[in-house]
PDB file of C-alpha atoms in Angstrom:
ATOM      1  CA  UNK E1284      32.363  -2.472  -7.007  1.00 81.00           C
ATOM      2  CA  UNK E1285      31.622  -4.134  -3.679  1.00 90.00           C
ATOM      3  CA  UNK E1286      32.244  -7.587  -2.485  1.00 90.00           C
ATOM      4  CA  UNK E1287      31.310  -9.911   0.291  1.00 91.00           C
ATOM      5  CA  UNK E1288      31.053 -13.368   1.454  1.00 92.00           C
ATOM      6  CA  UNK E1289      27.819 -15.264   1.854  1.00 92.00           C
ATOM      7  CA  UNK E1290      27.507 -16.529   5.500  1.00 91.00           C
ATOM      8  CA  UNK E1291      25.752 -19.519   6.810  1.00 90.00           C
ATOM      9  CA  UNK E1292      22.538 -17.779   7.463  1.00 87.00           C
ATOM     10  CA  UNK E1293      22.120 -17.268   3.665  1.00 90.00           C
ATOM     11  CA  UNK E1294      23.057 -20.611   2.662  1.00 90.00           C
ATOM     12  CA  UNK E1295      20.791 -21.934  -0.258  1.00 90.00           C
ATOM     13  CA  UNK E1296      18.993 -18.445  -0.658  1.00 90.00           C
ATOM     14  CA  UNK E1297      18.490 -16.953  -3.966  1.00 89.00           C
ATOM     15  CA  UNK E1298      21.065 -14.389  -5.113  1.00 92.00           C
ATOM     16  CA  UNK E1299      18.772 -11.508  -5.600  1.00 89.00           C
ATOM     17  CA  UNK E1300      17.493 -11.948  -1.967  1.00 88.00           C
ATOM     18  CA  UNK E1301      21.030 -12.085  -0.554  1.00 91.00           C
ATOM     19  CA  UNK E1302      22.019  -8.882  -2.425  1.00 91.00           C
ATOM     20  CA  UNK E1303      19.054  -7.301  -0.997  1.00 89.00           C
ATOM     21  CA  UNK E1304      19.684  -8.081   2.400  1.00 85.00           C
ATOM     22  CA  UNK E1305      23.558  -6.993   2.198  1.00 87.00           C
ATOM     23  CA  UNK E1306      22.263  -3.713   0.364  1.00 87.00           C
ATOM     24  CA  UNK E1307      18.626  -2.842   1.676  1.00 80.00           C
ATOM     25  CA  UNK E1308      18.775   0.434  -0.291  1.00 80.00           C
ATOM     26  CA  UNK E1309      18.838  -1.129  -3.568  1.00 85.00           C
ATOM     27  CA  UNK E1310      15.230  -2.138  -5.651  1.00 80.00           C
ATOM     28  CA  UNK E1311      14.623  -5.578  -6.867  1.00 81.00           C
ATOM     29  CA  UNK E1312      14.457  -3.864 -10.119  1.00 78.00           C
ATOM     30  CA  UNK E1313      17.987  -2.733  -9.758  1.00 84.00           C
ATOM     31  CA  UNK E1314      19.324  -5.943  -8.824  1.00 87.00           C
ATOM     32  CA  UNK E1315      17.599  -7.677 -11.583  1.00 84.00           C
ATOM     33  CA  UNK E1316      18.930  -4.913 -14.059  1.00 83.00           C
ATOM     34  CA  UNK E1317      22.194  -5.535 -12.796  1.00 87.00           C
ATOM     35  CA  UNK E1318      21.966  -9.448 -13.548  1.00 88.00           C
ATOM     36  CA  UNK E1319      20.732  -8.770 -16.973  1.00 84.00           C
ATOM     37  CA  UNK E1320      24.009  -6.548 -17.546  1.00 84.00           C
ATOM     38  CA  UNK E1321      26.199  -9.139 -15.797  1.00 87.00           C
ATOM     39  CA  UNK E1322      27.165  -6.669 -13.163  1.00 90.00           C
ATOM     40  CA  UNK E1323      26.975  -9.213 -10.508  1.00 94.00           C
ATOM     41  CA  UNK E1324      29.550 -12.241  -9.872  1.00 93.00           C
ATOM     42  CA  UNK E1325      29.613 -15.243  -7.955  1.00 94.00           C
ATOM     43  CA  UNK E1326      33.036 -16.900  -7.331  1.00 94.00           C
ATOM     44  CA  UNK E1327      34.268 -14.610 -10.500  1.00 91.00           C
ATOM     45  CA  UNK E1328      31.586 -16.114 -12.625  1.00 92.00           C
ATOM     46  CA  UNK E1329      29.007 -13.364 -14.381  1.00 91.00           C
ATOM     47  CA  UNK E1330      25.688 -14.161 -13.682  1.00 89.00           C
ATOM     48  CA  UNK E1331      22.567 -13.434 -15.929  1.00 79.00           C
ATOM     49  CA  UNK E1332      19.665 -14.758 -13.905  1.00 80.00           C
ATOM     50  CA  UNK E1333      18.903 -15.304 -10.315  1.00 86.00           C
ATOM     51  CA  UNK E1334      20.267 -18.640  -8.726  1.00 90.00           C
ATOM     52  CA  UNK E1335      20.705 -20.000  -5.381  1.00 92.00           C
ATOM     53  CA  UNK E1336      24.163 -19.117  -3.389  1.00 92.00           C
ATOM     54  CA  UNK E1337      26.137 -21.013  -0.712  1.00 94.00           C
ATOM     55  CA  UNK E1338      28.016 -20.316   2.506  1.00 93.00           C
ATOM     56  CA  UNK E1339      31.492 -19.214   1.403  1.00 93.00           C
ATOM     57  CA  UNK E1340      30.415 -17.916  -1.886  1.00 94.00           C
ATOM     58  CA  UNK E1341      32.042 -14.614  -2.927  1.00 94.00           C
ATOM     59  CA  UNK E1342      29.591 -12.029  -4.525  1.00 93.00           C
ATOM     60  CA  UNK E1343      31.132  -8.938  -6.438  1.00 92.00           C
ATOM     61  CA  UNK E1344      28.361  -6.465  -7.271  1.00 93.00           C
ATOM     62  CA  UNK E1345      29.624  -3.686  -9.810  1.00 91.00           C
ATOM     63  CA  UNK E1346      27.653  -0.727  -8.882  1.00 88.00           C
ATOM     64  CA  UNK E1347      28.918   2.709  -7.488  1.00 84.00           C
ATOM     65  CA  UNK E1348      29.425   2.869  -3.523  1.00 78.00           C
ATOM     66  CA  UNK E1349      26.823   5.632  -3.996  1.00 74.00           C
ATOM     67  CA  UNK E1350      24.102   3.449  -5.431  1.00 82.00           C
ATOM     68  CA  UNK E1351      24.890   0.580  -2.799  1.00 81.00           C
ATOM     69  CA  UNK E1352      24.902   3.241   0.011  1.00 74.00           C
ATOM     70  CA  UNK E1353      21.242   4.182  -1.255  1.00 66.00           C
ATOM     71  CA  UNK E1354      22.062   7.769  -1.796  1.00 58.00           C
ATOM     72  CA  UNK E1355      21.392   7.685  -5.485  1.00 55.00           C
ATOM     73  CA  UNK E1356      18.943   5.455  -7.316  1.00 53.00           C
ATOM     74  CA  UNK E1357      20.875   4.295 -10.640  1.00 54.00           C
ATOM     75  CA  UNK E1358      18.755   4.562 -13.477  1.00 49.00           C
ATOM     76  CA  UNK E1359      15.427   5.789 -12.340  1.00 46.00           C
ATOM     77  CA  UNK E1360      16.518   9.799 -12.385  1.00 44.00           C
ATOM     78  CA  UNK E1361      15.448  10.168  -8.731  1.00 47.00           C
ATOM     79  CA  UNK E1362      16.823  10.209  -5.278  1.00 47.00           C
ATOM     80  CA  UNK E1363      15.964   7.063  -2.900  1.00 44.00           C
ATOM     81  CA  UNK E1364      14.344   9.590  -0.423  1.00 47.00           C
ATOM     82  CA  UNK E1365      11.896  10.762  -2.985  1.00 58.00           C
ATOM     83  CA  UNK E1366      11.144   7.782  -4.463  1.00 78.00           C
ATOM     84  CA  UNK E1367       7.402   7.143  -5.064  1.00 88.00           C
ATOM     85  CA  UNK E1368       7.182   3.960  -3.873  1.00 91.00           C
ATOM     86  CA  UNK E1369       9.186   0.976  -1.996  1.00 90.00           C
ATOM     87  CA  UNK E1370       8.784  -2.941  -3.175  1.00 89.00           C
ATOM     88  CA  UNK E1371       8.670  -4.822   0.362  1.00 89.00           C
ATOM     89  CA  UNK E1372       8.202  -8.100  -1.534  1.00 90.00           C
ATOM     90  CA  UNK E1373       8.430  -9.785  -4.793  1.00 88.00           C
ATOM     91  CA  UNK E1374       8.303 -13.126  -6.174  1.00 87.00           C
ATOM     92  CA  UNK E1375       8.158 -14.487  -9.779  1.00 88.00           C
ATOM     93  CA  UNK E1376       4.168 -13.965  -9.743  1.00 93.00           C
ATOM     94  CA  UNK E1377       3.414 -10.642  -7.822  1.00 93.00           C
ATOM     95  CA  UNK E1378       4.948  -7.683  -6.004  1.00 93.00           C
ATOM     96  CA  UNK E1379       3.712  -5.979  -2.713  1.00 94.00           C
ATOM     97  CA  UNK E1380       4.377  -2.479  -3.129  1.00 94.00           C
ATOM     98  CA  UNK E1381       4.158   0.460  -0.645  1.00 95.00           C
ATOM     99  CA  UNK E1382       2.861   3.532  -2.328  1.00 94.00           C
ATOM    100  CA  UNK E1383       3.586   7.027  -1.128  1.00 92.00           C
ATOM    101  CA  UNK E1384       0.900   9.394  -0.393  1.00 89.00           C
ATOM    102  CA  UNK E1385       0.261  11.593  -3.430  1.00 87.00           C
ATOM    103  CA  UNK E1386       1.238   9.318  -6.164  1.00 89.00           C
ATOM    104  CA  UNK E1387      -1.740   8.561  -8.612  1.00 90.00           C
ATOM    105  CA  UNK E1388      -1.809   4.703  -9.319  1.00 91.00           C
ATOM    106  CA  UNK E1389      -2.742   4.953 -13.169  1.00 84.00           C
ATOM    107  CA  UNK E1390      -4.832   6.979 -15.460  1.00 75.00           C
ATOM    108  CA  UNK E1391      -8.326   6.425 -15.501  1.00 68.00           C
ATOM    109  CA  UNK E1392     -11.719   7.893 -16.446  1.00 58.00           C
ATOM    110  CA  UNK E1393     -10.854   9.618 -19.572  1.00 52.00           C
ATOM    111  CA  UNK E1394      -9.572  12.368 -17.350  1.00 52.00           C
ATOM    112  CA  UNK E1395      -5.744  13.933 -17.407  1.00 53.00           C
ATOM    113  CA  UNK E1396      -3.993  13.577 -14.021  1.00 55.00           C
ATOM    114  CA  UNK E1397      -0.872  14.476 -12.703  1.00 61.00           C
ATOM    115  CA  UNK E1398       1.687  11.785 -13.184  1.00 65.00           C
ATOM    116  CA  UNK E1399       4.039  10.056 -13.149  1.00 81.00           C
ATOM    117  CA  UNK E1400       1.781   7.183 -12.731  1.00 91.00           C
ATOM    118  CA  UNK E1401       2.766   4.345 -10.462  1.00 93.00           C
ATOM    119  CA  UNK E1402       2.091   1.607 -12.804  1.00 93.00           C
ATOM    120  CA  UNK E1403       4.195   3.404 -15.532  1.00 92.00           C
ATOM    121  CA  UNK E1404       7.034   3.929 -12.959  1.00 91.00           C
ATOM    122  CA  UNK E1405       6.986  -0.116 -11.976  1.00 91.00           C
ATOM    123  CA  UNK E1406       6.940  -1.079 -15.654  1.00 91.00           C
ATOM    124  CA  UNK E1407       9.973   1.293 -16.467  1.00 87.00           C
ATOM    125  CA  UNK E1408      11.989   0.649 -13.490  1.00 85.00           C
ATOM    126  CA  UNK E1409      11.645  -3.131 -13.489  1.00 85.00           C
ATOM    127  CA  UNK E1410      11.372  -3.413 -17.195  1.00 83.00           C
ATOM    128  CA  UNK E1411       8.388  -5.342 -17.462  1.00 89.00           C
ATOM    129  CA  UNK E1412       5.585  -4.026 -19.411  1.00 91.00           C
ATOM    130  CA  UNK E1413       3.468  -6.914 -18.256  1.00 93.00           C
ATOM    131  CA  UNK E1414       2.939  -5.575 -14.684  1.00 95.00           C
ATOM    132  CA  UNK E1415      -0.848  -5.363 -13.715  1.00 95.00           C
ATOM    133  CA  UNK E1416      -2.440  -3.538 -10.744  1.00 96.00           C
ATOM    134  CA  UNK E1417      -4.325  -6.059  -8.610  1.00 96.00           C
ATOM    135  CA  UNK E1418      -6.433  -3.244  -6.941  1.00 94.00           C
ATOM    136  CA  UNK E1419      -6.386   0.476  -6.420  1.00 91.00           C
ATOM    137  CA  UNK E1420      -5.451   3.165  -3.773  1.00 93.00           C
ATOM    138  CA  UNK E1421      -6.889   6.701  -3.879  1.00 89.00           C
ATOM    139  CA  UNK E1422      -4.047   9.309  -4.958  1.00 88.00           C
ATOM    140  CA  UNK E1423      -3.828  10.722  -1.279  1.00 88.00           C
ATOM    141  CA  UNK E1424      -3.701   7.566   0.364  1.00 93.00           C
ATOM    142  CA  UNK E1425      -0.452   6.006   0.729  1.00 94.00           C
ATOM    143  CA  UNK E1426       0.587   2.218   1.727  1.00 96.00           C
ATOM    144  CA  UNK E1427      -0.075  -1.442   0.384  1.00 97.00           C
ATOM    145  CA  UNK E1428      -0.675  -2.614  -3.409  1.00 96.00           C
ATOM    146  CA  UNK E1429      -0.272  -5.907  -5.002  1.00 97.00           C
ATOM    147  CA  UNK E1430       0.878  -5.744  -8.595  1.00 96.00           C
ATOM    148  CA  UNK E1431       0.774  -9.009 -10.597  1.00 96.00           C
ATOM    149  CA  UNK E1432       3.566 -10.050 -13.361  1.00 94.00           C
ATOM    150  CA  UNK E1433       0.794 -11.740 -15.268  1.00 94.00           C
ATOM    151  CA  UNK E1434      -2.962 -11.076 -16.036  1.00 95.00           C
ATOM    152  CA  UNK E1435      -3.830 -14.721 -14.807  1.00 96.00           C
ATOM    153  CA  UNK E1436      -2.304 -13.479 -11.413  1.00 97.00           C
ATOM    154  CA  UNK E1437      -4.271 -10.324 -11.042  1.00 97.00           C
ATOM    155  CA  UNK E1438      -7.616 -12.463 -11.934  1.00 97.00           C
ATOM    156  CA  UNK E1439      -6.626 -14.426  -9.042  1.00 97.00           C
ATOM    157  CA  UNK E1440      -6.102 -11.687  -6.513  1.00 97.00           C
ATOM    158  CA  UNK E1441      -9.298 -10.134  -7.481  1.00 96.00           C
ATOM    159  CA  UNK E1442     -10.889 -13.364  -6.951  1.00 96.00           C
ATOM    160  CA  UNK E1443      -9.570 -13.783  -3.557  1.00 97.00           C
ATOM    161  CA  UNK E1444     -10.733 -10.494  -2.459  1.00 95.00           C
ATOM    162  CA  UNK E1445     -14.301 -11.327  -3.793  1.00 94.00           C
ATOM    163  CA  UNK E1446     -14.317 -14.633  -1.771  1.00 95.00           C
ATOM    164  CA  UNK E1447     -12.933 -12.936   1.270  1.00 94.00           C
ATOM    165  CA  UNK E1448      -9.946 -14.865   1.485  1.00 96.00           C
ATOM    166  CA  UNK E1449      -7.285 -11.826   1.124  1.00 97.00           C
ATOM    167  CA  UNK E1450      -8.149  -8.998   3.729  1.00 97.00           C
ATOM    168  CA  UNK E1451      -7.458  -5.457   3.288  1.00 96.00           C
ATOM    169  CA  UNK E1452      -6.965  -3.542   6.280  1.00 98.00           C
ATOM    170  CA  UNK E1453      -6.263   0.204   6.807  1.00 98.00           C
ATOM    171  CA  UNK E1454      -5.151   2.778   9.363  1.00 98.00           C
ATOM    172  CA  UNK E1455      -6.591   6.167   9.771  1.00 97.00           C
ATOM    173  CA  UNK E1456      -7.356   9.071  12.008  1.00 96.00           C
ATOM    174  CA  UNK E1457     -10.735  10.262  12.603  1.00 96.00           C
ATOM    175  CA  UNK E1458     -12.641  13.356  14.191  1.00 94.00           C
ATOM    176  CA  UNK E1459     -14.137  12.170  17.533  1.00 93.00           C
ATOM    177  CA  UNK E1460     -14.454   8.530  18.722  1.00 95.00           C
ATOM    178  CA  UNK E1461     -17.055   6.215  16.786  1.00 96.00           C
ATOM    179  CA  UNK E1462     -19.313   4.074  18.655  1.00 95.00           C
ATOM    180  CA  UNK E1463     -21.817   2.824  15.772  1.00 95.00           C
ATOM    181  CA  UNK E1464     -21.840  -0.540  14.532  1.00 96.00           C
ATOM    182  CA  UNK E1465     -22.425  -4.049  15.609  1.00 97.00           C
ATOM    183  CA  UNK E1466     -19.502  -6.617  16.596  1.00 98.00           C
ATOM    184  CA  UNK E1467     -18.731  -9.130  14.332  1.00 98.00           C
ATOM    185  CA  UNK E1468     -15.431 -11.412  13.958  1.00 97.00           C
ATOM    186  CA  UNK E1469     -13.432 -11.327  11.009  1.00 97.00           C
ATOM    187  CA  UNK E1470     -12.230 -14.263   9.064  1.00 95.00           C
ATOM    188  CA  UNK E1471      -8.896 -14.097  10.743  1.00 95.00           C
ATOM    189  CA  UNK E1472     -10.676 -14.260  14.211  1.00 95.00           C
ATOM    190  CA  UNK E1473     -10.152 -10.490  15.160  1.00 96.00           C
ATOM    191  CA  UNK E1474     -13.324  -8.600  16.422  1.00 98.00           C
ATOM    192  CA  UNK E1475     -14.241  -5.239  14.609  1.00 98.00           C
ATOM    193  CA  UNK E1476     -17.577  -3.274  14.766  1.00 98.00           C
ATOM    194  CA  UNK E1477     -19.475  -3.523  11.234  1.00 98.00           C
ATOM    195  CA  UNK E1478     -21.268  -0.721   9.544  1.00 98.00           C
ATOM    196  CA  UNK E1479     -23.329  -1.221   6.346  1.00 97.00           C
ATOM    197  CA  UNK E1480     -25.122   1.821   4.347  1.00 97.00           C
ATOM    198  CA  UNK E1481     -25.347   2.331   0.610  1.00 98.00           C
ATOM    199  CA  UNK E1482     -23.343   4.244  -1.770  1.00 97.00           C
ATOM    200  CA  UNK E1483     -24.061   6.464  -4.731  1.00 96.00           C
ATOM    201  CA  UNK E1484     -21.515   7.228  -7.103  1.00 94.00           C
ATOM    202  CA  UNK E1485     -21.324  10.735  -9.267  1.00 92.00           C
ATOM    203  CA  UNK E1486     -18.363   9.758 -11.583  1.00 86.00           C
ATOM    204  CA  UNK E1487     -18.790  13.420 -13.193  1.00 85.00           C
ATOM    205  CA  UNK E1488     -17.980  15.058  -9.938  1.00 85.00           C
ATOM    206  CA  UNK E1489     -15.439  12.126  -8.760  1.00 86.00           C
ATOM    207  CA  UNK E1490     -17.587  12.207  -5.721  1.00 92.00           C
ATOM    208  CA  UNK E1491     -19.790   9.513  -3.860  1.00 95.00           C
ATOM    209  CA  UNK E1492     -22.750   9.737  -1.463  1.00 96.00           C
ATOM    210  CA  UNK E1493     -23.627   7.544   1.447  1.00 97.00           C
ATOM    211  CA  UNK E1494     -27.214   6.452   2.259  1.00 97.00           C
ATOM    212  CA  UNK E1495     -28.946   4.880   5.072  1.00 96.00           C
ATOM    213  CA  UNK E1496     -31.616   3.672   2.715  1.00 96.00           C
ATOM    214  CA  UNK E1497     -31.118   2.284  -0.686  1.00 96.00           C
ATOM    215  CA  UNK E1498     -32.047   4.583  -3.455  1.00 95.00           C
ATOM    216  CA  UNK E1499     -31.750   3.694  -7.352  1.00 95.00           C
ATOM    217  CA  UNK E1500     -28.644   3.010  -8.477  1.00 94.00           C
ATOM    218  CA  UNK E1501     -27.096   2.616  -5.059  1.00 96.00           C
ATOM    219  CA  UNK E1502     -24.415  -0.190  -4.174  1.00 97.00           C
ATOM    220  CA  UNK E1503     -24.270  -1.650  -0.844  1.00 97.00           C
ATOM    221  CA  UNK E1504     -21.052  -1.066   1.383  1.00 97.00           C
ATOM    222  CA  UNK E1505     -19.793  -2.886   4.574  1.00 97.00           C
ATOM    223  CA  UNK E1506     -17.216  -1.362   6.566  1.00 97.00           C
ATOM    224  CA  UNK E1507     -15.574  -2.781   9.706  1.00 98.00           C
ATOM    225  CA  UNK E1508     -13.417  -0.959  12.289  1.00 98.00           C
ATOM    226  CA  UNK E1509     -11.848  -1.178  15.647  1.00 98.00           C
ATOM    227  CA  UNK E1510     -10.518   1.795  17.808  1.00 97.00           C
ATOM    228  CA  UNK E1511      -6.558   1.488  18.395  1.00 97.00           C
ATOM    229  CA  UNK E1512      -5.948   4.536  20.397  1.00 95.00           C
ATOM    230  CA  UNK E1513      -7.555   7.938  21.162  1.00 94.00           C
ATOM    231  CA  UNK E1514      -5.574  11.368  21.411  1.00 91.00           C
ATOM    232  CA  UNK E1515      -7.005  13.771  23.948  1.00 84.00           C
ATOM    233  CA  UNK E1516      -9.045  16.939  23.079  1.00 73.00           C
ATOM    234  CA  UNK E1517      -5.685  19.130  22.891  1.00 63.00           C
ATOM    235  CA  UNK E1518      -6.063  20.085  19.324  1.00 62.00           C
ATOM    236  CA  UNK E1519      -7.826  23.693  18.682  1.00 63.00           C
ATOM    237  CA  UNK E1520     -10.963  22.041  18.151  1.00 65.00           C
ATOM    238  CA  UNK E1521     -11.186  20.558  21.361  1.00 73.00           C
ATOM    239  CA  UNK E1522     -12.438  17.152  20.078  1.00 85.00           C
ATOM    240  CA  UNK E1523     -10.602  13.898  20.434  1.00 91.00           C
ATOM    241  CA  UNK E1524      -8.921  12.328  17.554  1.00 93.00           C
ATOM    242  CA  UNK E1525      -9.073   8.464  17.293  1.00 96.00           C
ATOM    243  CA  UNK E1526      -6.894   6.235  15.368  1.00 97.00           C
ATOM    244  CA  UNK E1527      -8.899   3.511  13.352  1.00 98.00           C
ATOM    245  CA  UNK E1528      -8.305  -0.006  11.854  1.00 98.00           C
ATOM    246  CA  UNK E1529     -10.513  -0.442   9.193  1.00 98.00           C
ATOM    247  CA  UNK E1530     -11.357  -3.616   7.228  1.00 97.00           C
ATOM    248  CA  UNK E1531     -13.010  -3.228   3.801  1.00 94.00           C
ATOM    249  CA  UNK E1532     -15.406  -5.829   2.985  1.00 95.00           C
ATOM    250  CA  UNK E1533     -16.816  -4.301   0.138  1.00 93.00           C
ATOM    251  CA  UNK E1534     -14.253  -2.131  -1.778  1.00 89.00           C
ATOM    252  CA  UNK E1535     -16.141   0.820  -3.400  1.00 93.00           C
ATOM    253  CA  UNK E1536     -14.681   4.325  -4.315  1.00 91.00           C
ATOM    254  CA  UNK E1537     -13.907   6.506  -1.502  1.00 95.00           C
ATOM    255  CA  UNK E1538     -15.589   4.093   0.956  1.00 96.00           C
ATOM    256  CA  UNK E1539     -13.522   4.474   4.209  1.00 97.00           C
ATOM    257  CA  UNK E1540     -13.501   8.274   3.600  1.00 96.00           C
ATOM    258  CA  UNK E1541     -17.048   8.846   2.956  1.00 97.00           C
ATOM    259  CA  UNK E1542     -18.586   6.097   4.986  1.00 98.00           C
ATOM    260  CA  UNK E1543     -17.029   7.597   8.210  1.00 97.00           C
ATOM    261  CA  UNK E1544     -17.784  11.367   7.367  1.00 96.00           C
ATOM    262  CA  UNK E1545     -21.236  10.170   7.159  1.00 97.00           C
ATOM    263  CA  UNK E1546     -21.377   9.044  10.430  1.00 96.00           C
ATOM    264  CA  UNK E1547     -19.908  12.416  11.491  1.00 95.00           C
ATOM    265  CA  UNK E1548     -16.188  11.507  11.604  1.00 96.00           C
ATOM    266  CA  UNK E1549     -14.402  12.556   8.874  1.00 96.00           C
ATOM    267  CA  UNK E1550     -10.539  12.201   8.526  1.00 96.00           C
ATOM    268  CA  UNK E1551      -8.589  15.070   8.925  1.00 93.00           C
ATOM    269  CA  UNK E1552      -7.063  16.489   5.824  1.00 92.00           C
ATOM    270  CA  UNK E1553      -9.610  14.978   3.827  1.00 92.00           C
ATOM    271  CA  UNK E1554     -11.026  18.299   1.890  1.00 90.00           C
ATOM    272  CA  UNK E1555     -13.739  16.297  -0.242  1.00 92.00           C
ATOM    273  CA  UNK E1556     -15.547  14.670   2.732  1.00 94.00           C
ATOM    274  CA  UNK E1557     -14.434  16.826   5.497  1.00 91.00           C
ATOM    275  CA  UNK E1558     -14.196  20.478   6.143  1.00 89.00           C
ATOM    276  CA  UNK E1559     -11.114  22.468   5.186  1.00 89.00           C
ATOM    277  CA  UNK E1560     -11.866  24.780   8.085  1.00 89.00           C
ATOM    278  CA  UNK E1561     -11.392  21.875  10.364  1.00 89.00           C
ATOM    279  CA  UNK E1562      -8.351  20.742   8.358  1.00 89.00           C
ATOM    280  CA  UNK E1563      -6.550  23.666   8.932  1.00 88.00           C
ATOM    281  CA  UNK E1564      -6.591  23.433  12.664  1.00 85.00           C
ATOM    282  CA  UNK E1565      -3.876  20.377  12.181  1.00 87.00           C
ATOM    283  CA  UNK E1566      -0.233  20.933  11.792  1.00 85.00           C
ATOM    284  CA  UNK E1567       1.315  18.625   9.404  1.00 89.00           C
ATOM    285  CA  UNK E1568       5.328  17.937   9.602  1.00 89.00           C
ATOM    286  CA  UNK E1569       6.365  20.556   7.097  1.00 88.00           C
ATOM    287  CA  UNK E1570       3.351  22.958   7.249  1.00 87.00           C
ATOM    288  CA  UNK E1571      -0.326  22.437   6.756  1.00 86.00           C
ATOM    289  CA  UNK E1572      -1.581  18.885   6.973  1.00 86.00           C
ATOM    290  CA  UNK E1573      -1.019  16.883   3.337  1.00 83.00           C
ATOM    291  CA  UNK E1574      -4.213  14.635   2.520  1.00 86.00           C
ATOM    292  CA  UNK E1575      -6.137  12.565   4.262  1.00 92.00           C
ATOM    293  CA  UNK E1576      -4.735  10.823   6.981  1.00 95.00           C
ATOM    294  CA  UNK E1577      -5.510   6.997   5.681  1.00 96.00           C
ATOM    295  CA  UNK E1578      -2.848   4.338   5.033  1.00 97.00           C
ATOM    296  CA  UNK E1579      -3.385   0.720   3.557  1.00 97.00           C
ATOM    297  CA  UNK E1580      -1.266  -1.064   6.366  1.00 97.00           C
ATOM    298  CA  UNK E1581      -2.123  -4.859   5.875  1.00 97.00           C
ATOM    299  CA  UNK E1582      -2.671  -7.664   3.568  1.00 97.00           C
ATOM    300  CA  UNK E1583      -3.776 -10.862   5.004  1.00 97.00           C
ATOM    301  CA  UNK E1584      -3.671 -14.109   2.631  1.00 97.00           C
ATOM    302  CA  UNK E1585      -5.884 -16.513   5.170  1.00 97.00           C
ATOM    303  CA  UNK E1586      -4.695 -20.062   5.385  1.00 97.00           C
ATOM    304  CA  UNK E1587      -7.963 -21.485   3.719  1.00 96.00           C
ATOM    305  CA  UNK E1588      -6.932 -19.945   0.198  1.00 96.00           C
ATOM    306  CA  UNK E1589      -5.859 -21.820  -2.731  1.00 94.00           C
ATOM    307  CA  UNK E1590      -5.197 -21.342  -6.538  1.00 95.00           C
ATOM    308  CA  UNK E1591      -1.933 -20.135  -7.857  1.00 96.00           C
ATOM    309  CA  UNK E1592      -0.969 -17.920  -4.940  1.00 96.00           C
ATOM    310  CA  UNK E1593      -1.703 -20.885  -2.488  1.00 96.00           C
ATOM    311  CA  UNK E1594       1.976 -20.641  -1.488  1.00 95.00           C
ATOM    312  CA  UNK E1595       1.190 -17.070   0.272  1.00 96.00           C
ATOM    313  CA  UNK E1596      -1.706 -18.800   2.351  1.00 97.00           C
ATOM    314  CA  UNK E1597      -0.924 -17.709   6.152  1.00 96.00           C
ATOM    315  CA  UNK E1598       1.210 -14.618   5.119  1.00 96.00           C
ATOM    316  CA  UNK E1599       0.604 -11.062   6.305  1.00 96.00           C
ATOM    317  CA  UNK E1600       2.371  -7.994   4.773  1.00 96.00           C
ATOM    318  CA  UNK E1601       2.102  -5.102   6.875  1.00 95.00           C
ATOM    319  CA  UNK E1602       3.527  -1.447   7.487  1.00 95.00           C
ATOM    320  CA  UNK E1603       3.120   1.259   9.932  1.00 95.00           C
ATOM    321  CA  UNK E1604       1.196   4.505   8.650  1.00 95.00           C
ATOM    322  CA  UNK E1605       3.118   7.610   7.898  1.00 93.00           C
ATOM    323  CA  UNK E1606       0.662   9.839   9.487  1.00 94.00           C
ATOM    324  CA  UNK E1607       1.672  13.980   8.724  1.00 92.00           C
ATOM    325  CA  UNK E1608      -0.251  15.166  11.518  1.00 91.00           C
ATOM    326  CA  UNK E1609       2.347  15.863  14.310  1.00 87.00           C
ATOM    327  CA  UNK E1610       0.091  15.038  17.129  1.00 86.00           C
ATOM    328  CA  UNK E1611       0.100  11.373  16.033  1.00 84.00           C
ATOM    329  CA  UNK E1612       3.782  11.049  17.226  1.00 78.00           C
ATOM    330  CA  UNK E1613       2.732  11.295  20.763  1.00 64.00           C
TER     331      UNK E1613
END
């Protein structure tokens, strides 16, 4: 058990928010579970639900010192260091989750995939079977996902994406330096190069093909990118590596990976749309490069959005990419 006094800077904030700020290694689900078990007291009174706290209140948290210090993830059976996700924001309607590379978000397509699945972990850890994914990420793509607490919120997020009022941006490393595309201004005023093409999906092989001209069954794709930095040709391939920020206008399967590879700029580590002979030239932090170097790094809720999530208008959530390539640290 540990106890602390609420300071003036936390006056009027929610109990859950204050506890998480005091113990940053805790997860939101752990705090809510502690409330349900009456393991948190304010001024000696057991609390069952979240509530405002005020300057001078004494908060006692009845969890072990190891859990509060972040060395053990109580109830989840996992070390914190190996946790497959982190919750970076939560409220009564949705969560913003940072998914680790190598975690499958859900089971789909009737194929057996290696678990555990992210959505099942979240439902278990937060004790909420109503949680729904609002969109998806590939297994080997890490980064930000929106998870809704109710179906109506999941639908609202998808509608925001469809209307272009929720921008999804990624950062990745690519072979060489792209020059293709036309300059356009994104909805938040940022300049990007815009690429268009057509995508053919082969579900039987979990593979897509990119065409410059439309063929029967193709779907249109729009991918935007801008160059963030370029690494000199010091790798064994003697080619530049470029870091891009990518914005998805359409969100098709494997769109970023396949579209950039089609233009001659595959992502290092991508064995599906790149070449393993090329991938083996790069050193990862613990040996061979692990997966494609691609992360969902930013979610932008535009100021003009309305509806049940209007309170998030103007908010941006972002993270830094955790590239495995050691050269990205320079």
